[in-house]
């Protein structure tokens, strides 16, 4: 006969030879092991870049979950998507691992450029992670120089030194 002891998870059973066997039961709870995408940083600001030149920055795609994260696609979207391009080594990201997406800003003309890096994955909670992309295209580099005439004693050109007037 099968019967329960005072504890609901222990059962005693006596076989045909009179031997009592203890049977234990327990609940199995599933842990959260699903994949979980995270991006760092969540925006890339390339600052001012002269038209015709390029600037490179990187985004790290992390899997903080307990299962492998499948990367289904990576693209650049938005009005100025043509000013940016990406390369990556992301296909499947193991639990606790990461991969990199390198983004290049290659502006033309002048003005602000904005787009988004979209990373599609099999994360059930966040199937698409987005990173804002921004930069300023300038025609020529803008110098950030200030001179205080009162602190200049002389100006030197190659081998010629000219005195300055202080009035």
mmCIF file of C-alpha atoms in Angstrom, residues 141-147:
data_model
loop_
_atom_site.group_PDB
_atom_site.id
_atom_site.type_symbol
_atom_site.label_atom_id
_atom_site.label_comp_id
_atom_site.label_asym_id
_atom_site.label_seq_id
_atom_site.Cartn_x
_atom_site.Cartn_y
_atom_site.Cartn_z
ATOM 1 C CA UNK A 141 36.963 71.399 -39.509
ATOM 2 C CA UNK A 142 36.167 74.191 -37.079
ATOM 3 C CA UNK A 143 39.160 75.356 -35.101
ATOM 4 C CA UNK A 144 38.648 75.976 -31.415
ATOM 5 C CA UNK A 145 41.500 78.444 -30.805
ATOM 6 C CA UNK A 146 41.517 81.598 -28.706
ATOM 7 C CA UNK A 147 44.408 84.074 -28.412
#
